[in-house]
PDB file of C-alpha atoms in Angstrom:
ATOM      1  CA  MET J   1      37.815  19.474  11.862  1.00 52.00           C
ATOM      2  CA  LYS J   2      36.281  22.832  11.139  1.00 57.00           C
ATOM      3  CA  PRO J   3      32.738  23.428  12.361  1.00 60.00           C
ATOM      4  CA  ASN J   4      31.478  24.092   8.825  1.00 79.00           C
ATOM      5  CA  HIS J   5      32.620  20.593   7.804  1.00 81.00           C
ATOM      6  CA  VAL J   6      30.464  19.100  10.530  1.00 82.00           C
ATOM      7  CA  PHE J   7      27.511  21.140   9.335  1.00 84.00           C
ATOM      8  CA  ALA J   8      28.143  20.167   5.717  1.00 84.00           C
ATOM      9  CA  ALA J   9      28.269  16.483   6.604  1.00 86.00           C
ATOM     10  CA  PHE J  10      25.049  16.770   8.571  1.00 87.00           C
ATOM     11  CA  ALA J  11      23.316  18.793   5.858  1.00 86.00           C
ATOM     12  CA  ASN J  12      24.317  16.365   3.108  1.00 86.00           C
ATOM     13  CA  PHE J  13      23.225  13.403   5.191  1.00 89.00           C
ATOM     14  CA  ALA J  14      19.874  15.090   5.862  1.00 89.00           C
ATOM     15  CA  LEU J  15      19.443  15.846   2.164  1.00 88.00           C
ATOM     16  CA  VAL J  16      20.111  12.222   1.228  1.00 89.00           C
ATOM     17  CA  ILE J  17      17.434  11.161   3.727  1.00 91.00           C
ATOM     18  CA  VAL J  18      15.011  13.720   2.251  1.00 90.00           C
ATOM     19  CA  PHE J  19      15.766  12.421  -1.242  1.00 87.00           C
ATOM     20  CA  LEU J  20      15.138   8.811  -0.192  1.00 90.00           C
ATOM     21  CA  LEU J  21      11.882   9.794   1.526  1.00 89.00           C
ATOM     22  CA  ILE J  22      10.658  11.552  -1.609  1.00 89.00           C
ATOM     23  CA  VAL J  23      11.573   8.531  -3.751  1.00 88.00           C
ATOM     24  CA  ILE J  24       9.933   6.012  -1.420  1.00 89.00           C
ATOM     25  CA  SER J  25       6.760   8.034  -0.715  1.00 87.00           C
ATOM     26  CA  PRO J  26       4.755   7.068  -3.868  1.00 87.00           C
ATOM     27  CA  PHE J  27       5.417   3.371  -3.279  1.00 86.00           C
ATOM     28  CA  PHE J  28       4.544   3.689   0.375  1.00 84.00           C
ATOM     29  CA  LEU J  29       1.262   5.350  -0.544  1.00 82.00           C
ATOM     30  CA  ALA J  30       0.503   2.729  -3.196  1.00 83.00           C
ATOM     31  CA  LYS J  31       1.295  -0.084  -0.776  1.00 79.00           C
ATOM     32  CA  ASN J  32      -0.720   1.467   2.025  1.00 72.00           C
ATOM     33  CA  ILE J  33      -3.868   1.726  -0.070  1.00 71.00           C
ATOM     34  CA  THR J  34      -3.329  -1.827  -1.307  1.00 53.00           C
ATOM     35  CA  LYS J  35      -2.869  -3.181   2.152  1.00 50.00           C
ATOM     36  CA  VAL J  36      -5.981  -1.595   3.576  1.00 43.00           C
ATOM     37  CA  ALA J  37      -8.084  -2.627   0.601  1.00 46.00           C
ATOM     38  CA  GLY J  38      -6.650  -6.139   0.834  1.00 44.00           C
ATOM     39  CA  VAL J  39      -7.484  -6.520   4.500  1.00 47.00           C
ATOM     40  CA  LYS J  40     -11.122  -5.817   3.751  1.00 43.00           C
ATOM     41  CA  THR J  41     -11.251  -8.625   1.241  1.00 48.00           C
ATOM     42  CA  GLU J  42     -10.053 -11.195   3.744  1.00 61.00           C
ATOM     43  CA  THR J  43     -11.938 -10.864   6.998  1.00 78.00           C
ATOM     44  CA  PRO J  44     -10.115 -12.890   9.676  1.00 84.00           C
ATOM     45  CA  TYR J  45     -13.371 -14.267  11.129  1.00 88.00           C
ATOM     46  CA  LEU J  46     -17.125 -14.263  10.671  1.00 89.00           C
ATOM     47  CA  ILE J  47     -19.593 -14.061  13.532  1.00 89.00           C
ATOM     48  CA  THR J  48     -23.052 -15.591  13.204  1.00 89.00           C
ATOM     49  CA  SER J  49     -25.529 -14.714  15.900  1.00 89.00           C
ATOM     50  CA  GLN J  50     -27.805 -17.381  17.379  1.00 88.00           C
ATOM     51  CA  ILE J  51     -29.243 -14.875  19.811  1.00 87.00           C
ATOM     52  CA  GLN J  52     -32.837 -15.394  18.602  1.00 87.00           C
ATOM     53  CA  LYS J  53     -32.793 -18.703  20.494  1.00 87.00           C
ATOM     54  CA  PHE J  54     -32.242 -16.885  23.783  1.00 87.00           C
ATOM     55  CA  PRO J  55     -35.113 -14.532  24.688  1.00 86.00           C
ATOM     56  CA  ASN J  56     -33.353 -13.120  27.763  1.00 84.00           C
ATOM     57  CA  VAL J  57     -30.153 -12.198  25.981  1.00 88.00           C
ATOM     58  CA  SER J  58     -29.435  -9.239  23.733  1.00 90.00           C
ATOM     59  CA  PHE J  59     -26.339  -8.848  21.596  1.00 90.00           C
ATOM     60  CA  SER J  60     -24.772  -5.683  20.203  1.00 90.00           C
ATOM     61  CA  GLN J  61     -21.530  -4.602  18.611  1.00 89.00           C
ATOM     62  CA  GLU J  62     -19.654  -1.328  18.790  1.00 87.00           C
ATOM     63  CA  GLY J  63     -16.566  -1.253  16.589  1.00 82.00           C
ATOM     64  CA  GLU J  64     -14.621  -4.356  17.539  1.00 83.00           C
ATOM     65  CA  THR J  65     -16.283  -4.691  20.937  1.00 89.00           C
ATOM     66  CA  TYR J  66     -19.111  -7.206  21.349  1.00 92.00           C
ATOM     67  CA  ARG J  67     -21.642  -6.941  24.146  1.00 91.00           C
ATOM     68  CA  PHE J  68     -24.116  -9.399  25.714  1.00 90.00           C
ATOM     69  CA  THR J  69     -26.803  -8.120  28.061  1.00 90.00           C
ATOM     70  CA  TYR J  70     -28.815 -10.836  29.749  1.00 87.00           C
ATOM     71  CA  SER J  71     -31.130 -11.590  32.648  1.00 85.00           C
ATOM     72  CA  LYS J  72     -30.759 -14.812  34.549  1.00 80.00           C
ATOM     73  CA  ALA J  73     -33.258 -17.289  35.913  1.00 78.00           C
ATOM     74  CA  SER J  74     -30.806 -18.926  38.345  1.00 80.00           C
ATOM     75  CA  LEU J  75     -27.545 -18.082  40.093  1.00 81.00           C
ATOM     76  CA  ASN J  76     -25.281 -20.093  37.810  1.00 84.00           C
ATOM     77  CA  GLN J  77     -26.411 -19.978  34.268  1.00 85.00           C
ATOM     78  CA  GLU J  78     -24.833 -21.049  31.029  1.00 88.00           C
ATOM     79  CA  TYR J  79     -25.844 -19.846  27.573  1.00 89.00           C
ATOM     80  CA  ARG J  80     -24.514 -22.318  25.028  1.00 90.00           C
ATOM     81  CA  GLY J  81     -23.793 -21.349  21.439  1.00 90.00           C
ATOM     82  CA  LEU J  82     -24.838 -17.706  21.544  1.00 91.00           C
ATOM     83  CA  LEU J  83     -22.588 -16.983  18.594  1.00 92.00           C
ATOM     84  CA  VAL J  84     -20.732 -19.035  16.015  1.00 92.00           C
ATOM     85  CA  LEU J  85     -17.265 -17.959  14.933  1.00 93.00           C
ATOM     86  CA  THR J  86     -16.104 -19.120  11.493  1.00 91.00           C
ATOM     87  CA  ASN J  87     -12.628 -18.970   9.998  1.00 89.00           C
ATOM     88  CA  PRO J  88     -13.374 -17.931   6.369  1.00 85.00           C
ATOM     89  CA  THR J  89      -9.728 -17.768   5.284  1.00 81.00           C
ATOM     90  CA  SER J  90      -7.769 -20.411   3.434  1.00 75.00           C
ATOM     91  CA  GLU J  91      -5.409 -21.083   6.339  1.00 79.00           C
ATOM     92  CA  SER J  92      -5.657 -22.143   9.982  1.00 86.00           C
ATOM     93  CA  LYS J  93      -5.862 -19.332  12.506  1.00 89.00           C
ATOM     94  CA  GLU J  94      -5.759 -18.988  16.280  1.00 92.00           C
ATOM     95  CA  TYR J  95      -8.358 -16.762  17.933  1.00 93.00           C
ATOM     96  CA  LYS J  96      -8.536 -15.325  21.408  1.00 93.00           C
ATOM     97  CA  ILE J  97     -11.467 -13.916  23.394  1.00 92.00           C
ATOM     98  CA  SER J  98     -10.564 -11.051  25.726  1.00 91.00           C
ATOM     99  CA  ARG J  99     -13.155  -9.929  28.259  1.00 90.00           C
ATOM    100  CA  LEU J 100     -13.200  -6.144  28.605  1.00 89.00           C
ATOM    101  CA  SER J 101     -15.843  -5.730  31.329  1.00 88.00           C
ATOM    102  CA  GLY J 102     -18.552  -7.651  33.172  1.00 86.00           C
ATOM    103  CA  TYR J 103     -18.695 -10.616  35.536  1.00 84.00           C
ATOM    104  CA  ALA J 104     -19.171 -13.581  33.217  1.00 87.00           C
ATOM    105  CA  ASP J 105     -17.018 -15.985  31.260  1.00 88.00           C
ATOM    106  CA  VAL J 106     -17.214 -15.857  27.473  1.00 91.00           C
ATOM    107  CA  TYR J 107     -15.481 -18.806  25.888  1.00 92.00           C
ATOM    108  CA  PHE J 108     -15.145 -21.008  22.848  1.00 92.00           C
ATOM    109  CA  GLY J 109     -17.100 -24.243  22.923  1.00 90.00           C
ATOM    110  CA  GLU J 110     -20.271 -25.242  24.744  1.00 88.00           C
ATOM    111  CA  ASP J 111     -19.027 -26.477  28.097  1.00 83.00           C
ATOM    112  CA  SER J 112     -18.023 -24.127  30.910  1.00 80.00           C
ATOM    113  CA  LYS J 113     -15.934 -26.907  32.493  1.00 81.00           C
ATOM    114  CA  THR J 114     -13.629 -26.961  29.488  1.00 81.00           C
ATOM    115  CA  ALA J 115     -13.966 -23.245  28.736  1.00 82.00           C
ATOM    116  CA  ALA J 116     -11.247 -22.031  26.353  1.00 87.00           C
ATOM    117  CA  SER J 117     -10.421 -18.409  25.760  1.00 89.00           C
ATOM    118  CA  GLN J 118      -8.141 -19.360  22.858  1.00 91.00           C
ATOM    119  CA  ILE J 119      -8.774 -21.729  20.006  1.00 91.00           C
ATOM    120  CA  PHE J 120      -6.986 -22.950  16.914  1.00 90.00           C
ATOM    121  CA  LEU J 121      -9.384 -23.182  13.966  1.00 90.00           C
ATOM    122  CA  PRO J 122      -8.606 -24.904  10.675  1.00 89.00           C
ATOM    123  CA  ALA J 123      -9.586 -23.093   7.456  1.00 84.00           C
ATOM    124  CA  GLY J 124     -13.329 -22.940   6.901  1.00 84.00           C
ATOM    125  CA  SER J 125     -14.288 -24.440  10.277  1.00 90.00           C
ATOM    126  CA  SER J 126     -16.519 -22.966  12.992  1.00 91.00           C
ATOM    127  CA  VAL J 127     -16.784 -22.969  16.772  1.00 92.00           C
ATOM    128  CA  PRO J 128     -19.645 -21.866  19.070  1.00 92.00           C
ATOM    129  CA  ILE J 129     -19.153 -19.099  21.603  1.00 93.00           C
ATOM    130  CA  SER J 130     -20.900 -19.515  24.963  1.00 92.00           C
ATOM    131  CA  LEU J 131     -21.332 -17.571  28.159  1.00 90.00           C
ATOM    132  CA  PHE J 132     -21.367 -18.658  31.804  1.00 89.00           C
ATOM    133  CA  SER J 133     -22.469 -16.370  34.611  1.00 86.00           C
ATOM    134  CA  GLY J 134     -22.178 -17.151  38.288  1.00 82.00           C
ATOM    135  CA  SER J 135     -22.690 -13.609  39.506  1.00 76.00           C
ATOM    136  CA  LEU J 136     -25.324 -12.668  42.094  1.00 75.00           C
ATOM    137  CA  ASP J 137     -26.857  -9.909  39.947  1.00 73.00           C
ATOM    138  CA  GLN J 138     -29.782 -10.908  37.771  1.00 68.00           C
ATOM    139  CA  THR J 139     -29.206  -8.500  34.908  1.00 69.00           C
ATOM    140  CA  LEU J 140     -25.701  -8.263  33.624  1.00 83.00           C
ATOM    141  CA  THR J 141     -23.633  -7.001  30.762  1.00 89.00           C
ATOM    142  CA  VAL J 142     -20.383  -8.462  29.518  1.00 90.00           C
ATOM    143  CA  GLU J 143     -18.146  -6.907  26.865  1.00 91.00           C
ATOM    144  CA  PHE J 144     -15.437  -8.736  24.987  1.00 92.00           C
ATOM    145  CA  LYS J 145     -13.208  -8.656  21.944  1.00 92.00           C
ATOM    146  CA  ILE J 146     -12.066 -11.355  19.550  1.00 91.00           C
ATOM    147  CA  ASN J 147      -8.515 -11.110  18.275  1.00 89.00           C
ATOM    148  CA  LEU J 148      -6.200 -13.115  16.131  1.00 85.00           C
ATOM    149  CA  LYS J 149      -3.447 -14.581  18.247  1.00 77.00           C
TER     150      LYS J 149
ATOM    151  CA  MET D   1      29.015  22.894   1.723  1.00 72.00           C
ATOM    152  CA  VAL D   2      25.839  21.246   0.548  1.00 75.00           C
ATOM    153  CA  SER D   3      26.276  18.982  -2.460  1.00 80.00           C
ATOM    154  CA  SER D   4      24.678  20.563  -5.509  1.00 84.00           C
ATOM    155  CA  SER D   5      24.078  17.117  -6.979  1.00 83.00           C
ATOM    156  CA  ILE D   6      21.950  16.036  -4.028  1.00 83.00           C
ATOM    157  CA  THR D   7      20.009  19.303  -4.123  1.00 83.00           C
ATOM    158  CA  LYS D   8      19.479  18.803  -7.835  1.00 83.00           C
ATOM    159  CA  LEU D   9      18.291  15.222  -7.271  1.00 82.00           C
ATOM    160  CA  ILE D  10      15.765  16.371  -4.662  1.00 84.00           C
ATOM    161  CA  ASP D  11      14.588  19.088  -7.016  1.00 82.00           C
ATOM    162  CA  GLN D  12      14.139  16.567  -9.822  1.00 85.00           C
ATOM    163  CA  ALA D  13      12.510  13.908  -7.609  1.00 87.00           C
ATOM    164  CA  ILE D  14       9.378  15.841  -6.657  1.00 91.00           C
ATOM    165  CA  ILE D  15       7.627  15.864 -10.060  1.00 92.00           C
ATOM    166  CA  PRO D  16       8.088  12.106 -10.676  1.00 92.00           C
ATOM    167  CA  ALA D  17       6.834  11.351  -7.152  1.00 93.00           C
ATOM    168  CA  VAL D  18       3.703  13.401  -7.774  1.00 93.00           C
ATOM    169  CA  ALA D  19       3.291  11.808 -11.236  1.00 94.00           C
ATOM    170  CA  LEU D  20       3.409   8.308  -9.750  1.00 94.00           C
ATOM    171  CA  ILE D  21       0.891   9.142  -7.011  1.00 91.00           C
ATOM    172  CA  VAL D  22      -1.460  10.795  -9.515  1.00 93.00           C
ATOM    173  CA  GLY D  23      -1.022   7.801 -11.849  1.00 93.00           C
ATOM    174  CA  LYS D  24      -1.882   5.351  -9.103  1.00 92.00           C
ATOM    175  CA  MET D  25      -4.960   7.251  -7.917  1.00 89.00           C
ATOM    176  CA  THR D  26      -6.211   7.961 -11.439  1.00 92.00           C
ATOM    177  CA  GLY D  27      -5.694   4.326 -12.410  1.00 92.00           C
ATOM    178  CA  LEU D  28      -7.572   3.152  -9.345  1.00 88.00           C
ATOM    179  CA  LEU D  29     -10.566   5.369 -10.005  1.00 87.00           C
ATOM    180  CA  ALA D  30     -10.520   4.780 -13.790  1.00 92.00           C
ATOM    181  CA  ALA D  31     -10.393   0.980 -13.377  1.00 90.00           C
ATOM    182  CA  SER D  32     -13.242   1.142 -10.866  1.00 88.00           C
ATOM    183  CA  ALA D  33     -15.336   3.237 -13.256  1.00 90.00           C
ATOM    184  CA  LEU D  34     -14.510   1.231 -16.419  1.00 92.00           C
ATOM    185  CA  TYR D  35     -15.129  -2.182 -14.866  1.00 90.00           C
ATOM    186  CA  ASP D  36     -17.976  -0.947 -12.692  1.00 88.00           C
ATOM    187  CA  LEU D  37     -16.278  -2.147  -9.507  1.00 84.00           C
ATOM    188  CA  SER D  38     -18.072  -1.451  -6.275  1.00 78.00           C
ATOM    189  CA  TYR D  39     -15.920   0.344  -3.741  1.00 80.00           C
ATOM    190  CA  ARG D  40     -16.098   2.789  -0.901  1.00 77.00           C
ATOM    191  CA  ILE D  41     -13.775   5.675  -0.163  1.00 77.00           C
ATOM    192  CA  GLU D  42     -13.290   6.083   3.548  1.00 74.00           C
ATOM    193  CA  ALA D  43     -11.177   8.236   5.790  1.00 71.00           C
ATOM    194  CA  GLY D  44      -8.870   6.665   8.323  1.00 64.00           C
ATOM    195  CA  GLY D  45      -5.940   5.448   6.289  1.00 64.00           C
ATOM    196  CA  PHE D  46      -2.340   6.042   7.279  1.00 65.00           C
ATOM    197  CA  LEU D  47      -2.262   8.618  10.143  1.00 67.00           C
ATOM    198  CA  ASN D  48      -5.865   9.510   9.212  1.00 71.00           C
ATOM    199  CA  ILE D  49      -4.513  11.471   6.259  1.00 74.00           C
ATOM    200  CA  LEU D  50      -4.798   9.038   3.388  1.00 74.00           C
ATOM    201  CA  PRO D  51      -8.108   7.796   2.068  1.00 73.00           C
ATOM    202  CA  VAL D  52      -8.873   4.100   2.085  1.00 75.00           C
ATOM    203  CA  ILE D  53     -10.450   2.560  -1.000  1.00 80.00           C
ATOM    204  CA  ARG D  54     -12.261  -0.629  -0.093  1.00 79.00           C
ATOM    205  CA  PHE D  55     -13.424  -3.151  -2.647  1.00 78.00           C
ATOM    206  CA  GLN D  56     -16.119  -5.679  -1.985  1.00 74.00           C
ATOM    207  CA  ASP D  57     -14.518  -8.805  -3.386  1.00 75.00           C
ATOM    208  CA  GLN D  58     -11.141 -10.233  -4.279  1.00 75.00           C
ATOM    209  CA  GLN D  59     -11.722 -10.097  -8.053  1.00 81.00           C
ATOM    210  CA  SER D  60     -12.573  -6.371  -7.982  1.00 83.00           C
ATOM    211  CA  TYR D  61      -9.519  -5.764  -5.852  1.00 84.00           C
ATOM    212  CA  LEU D  62      -7.281  -7.694  -8.267  1.00 86.00           C
ATOM    213  CA  VAL D  63      -8.573  -5.765 -11.294  1.00 89.00           C
ATOM    214  CA  ALA D  64      -8.286  -2.374  -9.571  1.00 89.00           C
ATOM    215  CA  GLU D  65      -4.790  -3.091  -8.253  1.00 90.00           C
ATOM    216  CA  SER D  66      -3.563  -4.390 -11.611  1.00 92.00           C
ATOM    217  CA  TYR D  67      -4.737  -1.427 -13.650  1.00 93.00           C
ATOM    218  CA  SER D  68      -3.818   1.197 -11.070  1.00 93.00           C
ATOM    219  CA  ASN D  69      -0.279  -0.177 -10.802  1.00 94.00           C
ATOM    220  CA  LEU D  70      -0.104  -0.317 -14.589  1.00 95.00           C
ATOM    221  CA  ALA D  71      -1.127   3.362 -14.678  1.00 95.00           C
ATOM    222  CA  MET D  72       1.585   4.117 -12.130  1.00 95.00           C
ATOM    223  CA  PHE D  73       4.129   2.345 -14.309  1.00 96.00           C
ATOM    224  CA  ILE D  74       2.917   4.178 -17.434  1.00 96.00           C
ATOM    225  CA  ALA D  75       3.463   7.481 -15.587  1.00 95.00           C
ATOM    226  CA  ALA D  76       7.027   6.438 -14.694  1.00 95.00           C
ATOM    227  CA  ALA D  77       7.739   5.136 -18.212  1.00 96.00           C
ATOM    228  CA  ALA D  78       6.292   8.248 -19.898  1.00 96.00           C
ATOM    229  CA  GLY D  79       8.474  10.543 -17.783  1.00 95.00           C
ATOM    230  CA  THR D  80      11.567   8.449 -18.489  1.00 95.00           C
ATOM    231  CA  LEU D  81      10.756   8.401 -22.207  1.00 96.00           C
ATOM    232  CA  LEU D  82      10.469  12.198 -22.285  1.00 94.00           C
ATOM    233  CA  VAL D  83      13.859  12.560 -20.595  1.00 93.00           C
ATOM    234  CA  ILE D  84      15.434  10.053 -23.001  1.00 94.00           C
ATOM    235  CA  ILE D  85      13.947  11.837 -26.032  1.00 93.00           C
ATOM    236  CA  ARG D  86      15.313  15.074 -24.668  1.00 91.00           C
ATOM    237  CA  ALA D  87      18.720  13.472 -24.069  1.00 90.00           C
ATOM    238  CA  HIS D  88      18.736  12.002 -27.587  1.00 89.00           C
ATOM    239  CA  TYR D  89      17.487  14.906 -29.645  1.00 90.00           C
ATOM    240  CA  PHE D  90      17.838  18.050 -27.526  1.00 90.00           C
ATOM    241  CA  HIS D  91      21.093  17.317 -25.673  1.00 88.00           C
ATOM    242  CA  GLN D  92      23.267  20.434 -25.828  1.00 86.00           C
ATOM    243  CA  SER D  93      26.416  18.371 -26.287  1.00 85.00           C
ATOM    244  CA  HIS D  94      25.256  16.666 -29.500  1.00 84.00           C
ATOM    245  CA  ILE D  95      22.131  18.362 -30.762  1.00 87.00           C
ATOM    246  CA  ASN D  96      21.760  18.434 -34.549  1.00 88.00           C
ATOM    247  CA  PRO D  97      22.705  21.983 -35.687  1.00 88.00           C
ATOM    248  CA  GLN D  98      19.675  22.199 -37.959  1.00 91.00           C
ATOM    249  CA  VAL D  99      17.329  21.181 -35.147  1.00 89.00           C
ATOM    250  CA  HIS D 100      19.039  23.686 -32.862  1.00 90.00           C
ATOM    251  CA  ALA D 101      18.615  26.472 -35.422  1.00 90.00           C
ATOM    252  CA  LYS D 102      14.963  25.543 -35.861  1.00 90.00           C
ATOM    253  CA  LEU D 103      14.389  25.612 -32.095  1.00 88.00           C
ATOM    254  CA  ILE D 104      15.991  29.051 -31.860  1.00 90.00           C
ATOM    255  CA  SER D 105      13.828  30.333 -34.701  1.00 91.00           C
ATOM    256  CA  LEU D 106      10.721  28.993 -32.930  1.00 91.00           C
ATOM    257  CA  ASN D 107      11.906  30.520 -29.636  1.00 89.00           C
ATOM    258  CA  MET D 108      11.942  27.021 -28.097  1.00 87.00           C
ATOM    259  CA  GLU D 109      15.574  26.836 -27.121  1.00 85.00           C
ATOM    260  CA  LYS D 110      14.538  25.978 -23.574  1.00 86.00           C
ATOM    261  CA  LEU D 111      13.933  22.443 -24.813  1.00 87.00           C
ATOM    262  CA  THR D 112      17.677  21.897 -25.028  1.00 89.00           C
ATOM    263  CA  ALA D 113      19.426  20.889 -21.839  1.00 87.00           C
ATOM    264  CA  PRO D 114      22.991  20.354 -20.630  1.00 89.00           C
ATOM    265  CA  SER D 115      24.290  16.958 -19.555  1.00 87.00           C
ATOM    266  CA  TYR D 116      24.323  17.964 -15.872  1.00 87.00           C
ATOM    267  CA  HIS D 117      20.576  18.613 -15.884  1.00 88.00           C
ATOM    268  CA  LEU D 118      19.646  15.695 -18.133  1.00 91.00           C
ATOM    269  CA  TYR D 119      21.632  13.069 -16.283  1.00 91.00           C
ATOM    270  CA  HIS D 120      20.251  14.048 -12.883  1.00 90.00           C
ATOM    271  CA  GLN D 121      16.749  13.977 -14.325  1.00 91.00           C
ATOM    272  CA  ALA D 122      17.369  10.626 -16.012  1.00 93.00           C
ATOM    273  CA  LEU D 123      18.866   9.135 -12.849  1.00 92.00           C
ATOM    274  CA  VAL D 124      15.766  10.092 -10.866  1.00 92.00           C
ATOM    275  CA  TRP D 125      13.269   8.846 -13.474  1.00 94.00           C
ATOM    276  CA  LEU D 126      15.148   5.592 -14.032  1.00 95.00           C
ATOM    277  CA  THR D 127      15.284   5.047 -10.270  1.00 94.00           C
ATOM    278  CA  TYR D 128      11.513   5.466 -10.091  1.00 94.00           C
ATOM    279  CA  LEU D 129      11.059   3.265 -13.154  1.00 96.00           C
ATOM    280  CA  TRP D 130      13.073   0.365 -11.752  1.00 96.00           C
ATOM    281  CA  LEU D 131      11.553   0.740  -8.285  1.00 95.00           C
ATOM    282  CA  THR D 132       8.139   0.509  -9.949  1.00 95.00           C
ATOM    283  CA  VAL D 133       9.256  -2.650 -11.782  1.00 96.00           C
ATOM    284  CA  ALA D 134      10.451  -4.129  -8.461  1.00 95.00           C
ATOM    285  CA  PHE D 135       7.161  -3.097  -6.836  1.00 93.00           C
ATOM    286  CA  LEU D 136       5.182  -4.773  -9.640  1.00 95.00           C
ATOM    287  CA  ALA D 137       7.329  -7.908  -9.478  1.00 95.00           C
ATOM    288  CA  ILE D 138       6.710  -8.238  -5.736  1.00 93.00           C
ATOM    289  CA  TYR D 139       2.983  -7.722  -6.230  1.00 91.00           C
ATOM    290  CA  ALA D 140       2.896 -10.222  -9.089  1.00 93.00           C
ATOM    291  CA  SER D 141       4.667 -12.807  -6.922  1.00 92.00           C
ATOM    292  CA  MET D 142       2.045 -12.165  -4.215  1.00 88.00           C
ATOM    293  CA  LYS D 143      -0.676 -12.640  -6.875  1.00 86.00           C
ATOM    294  CA  VAL D 144      -2.071  -9.187  -6.132  1.00 85.00           C
ATOM    295  CA  ILE D 145      -1.746  -8.100  -9.790  1.00 90.00           C
ATOM    296  CA  PHE D 146      -1.711  -9.880 -13.150  1.00 92.00           C
ATOM    297  CA  PRO D 147       1.848 -11.200 -13.760  1.00 93.00           C
ATOM    298  CA  GLN D 148       1.801 -10.010 -17.400  1.00 95.00           C
ATOM    299  CA  ILE D 149       1.979  -6.411 -16.132  1.00 95.00           C
ATOM    300  CA  ALA D 150       5.257  -7.060 -14.301  1.00 95.00           C
ATOM    301  CA  ILE D 151       6.741  -8.824 -17.344  1.00 96.00           C
ATOM    302  CA  ILE D 152       5.775  -5.992 -19.718  1.00 96.00           C
ATOM    303  CA  ALA D 153       7.087  -3.427 -17.225  1.00 96.00           C
ATOM    304  CA  PHE D 154      10.436  -5.211 -17.024  1.00 97.00           C
ATOM    305  CA  ILE D 155      10.791  -5.337 -20.827  1.00 97.00           C
ATOM    306  CA  VAL D 156       9.895  -1.641 -21.202  1.00 96.00           C
ATOM    307  CA  ALA D 157      12.245  -0.571 -18.381  1.00 96.00           C
ATOM    308  CA  ALA D 158      15.112  -2.645 -19.792  1.00 97.00           C
ATOM    309  CA  ASN D 159      14.658  -1.106 -23.236  1.00 96.00           C
ATOM    310  CA  LEU D 160      14.457   2.456 -21.926  1.00 95.00           C
ATOM    311  CA  SER D 161      17.595   1.873 -19.850  1.00 96.00           C
ATOM    312  CA  TRP D 162      19.378   0.488 -22.907  1.00 95.00           C
ATOM    313  CA  VAL D 163      18.407   3.515 -25.037  1.00 93.00           C
ATOM    314  CA  PHE D 164      19.626   5.821 -22.283  1.00 93.00           C
ATOM    315  CA  ALA D 165      22.899   3.892 -22.058  1.00 93.00           C
ATOM    316  CA  LEU D 166      23.417   4.608 -25.785  1.00 91.00           C
ATOM    317  CA  ASP D 167      23.183   8.321 -25.022  1.00 89.00           C
ATOM    318  CA  ILE D 168      25.766   8.002 -22.236  1.00 90.00           C
ATOM    319  CA  GLU D 169      28.076   6.155 -24.650  1.00 90.00           C
ATOM    320  CA  LYS D 170      27.718   8.985 -27.150  1.00 87.00           C
ATOM    321  CA  GLU D 171      28.494  11.521 -24.418  1.00 86.00           C
ATOM    322  CA  VAL D 172      31.607   9.596 -23.373  1.00 88.00           C
ATOM    323  CA  GLU D 173      32.825   9.469 -26.992  1.00 88.00           C
ATOM    324  CA  ILE D 174      32.344  13.230 -27.320  1.00 84.00           C
ATOM    325  CA  SER D 175      34.262  13.954 -24.131  1.00 83.00           C
ATOM    326  CA  ARG D 176      37.103  11.641 -25.273  1.00 84.00           C
ATOM    327  CA  SER D 177      37.376  13.319 -28.666  1.00 81.00           C
ATOM    328  CA  ILE D 178      37.677  16.815 -27.120  1.00 71.00           C
TER     329      ILE D 178
END
């Protein structure tokens, strides 16, 4: 095979790819805008704060990271139902809490003995989120994320 | 070396691609303005290049998506229609002599086109048209747009394809008779 045949084959193949990319690009753009707009309309979960019931705890959010800062009255302390997570969608979903930093357990439910970092929630139902700290420090911060599993 | 047909197809594909994108964006903004939909335009779409248009509720989203995709289809159908009109009335192989003479007298002979140019152009526009119909059908099945839009789009695309097929038949008859 002559070298120019190899080049021609490569060039034609590349041109076909370019043509397909040009043809697909408007649909990709249209789909991308649709997808992003659609995601906004269906939030995977809703968080309701109950933090006003706990004078020694503050709650903040930065992007998708949630943060509790609290001061304890005893060594082992549990804060039950700091937040309530609701599944607002029309289908069941499984959620997972991932701790990013801090020495405390953040879990679904209200009992540290049966603490669950993952939970399966039917459509429209809710679950409390609680915190248990057994650390020696009196003032602590814990950061966590909530993801769809 | 490089296939002239592929080069021609690429050359002809850019304008329809731009037309579809402009149609989609214009439709999105026009529907939002006409129906007074609340939305936000934010940065941070695909690769942080594309804008993200966020609607507050599902109904607003449905209306905006329906009319913007309809506008995109209208852009594709209008382009295809122009090519078909050109193929029917200004095709160099079978243009009416009187029309041709009139065009020359008006210094508008550029409106006429040879089969090579017209068929590449038509292939590209029809590809976009049918891809848009497929796109609308998928969206209608996902209940993201009104299903009537996909049905109308299919009927229009089928008719335009049929009219274009008539032109190809005429071209084949001419080439047989020569």
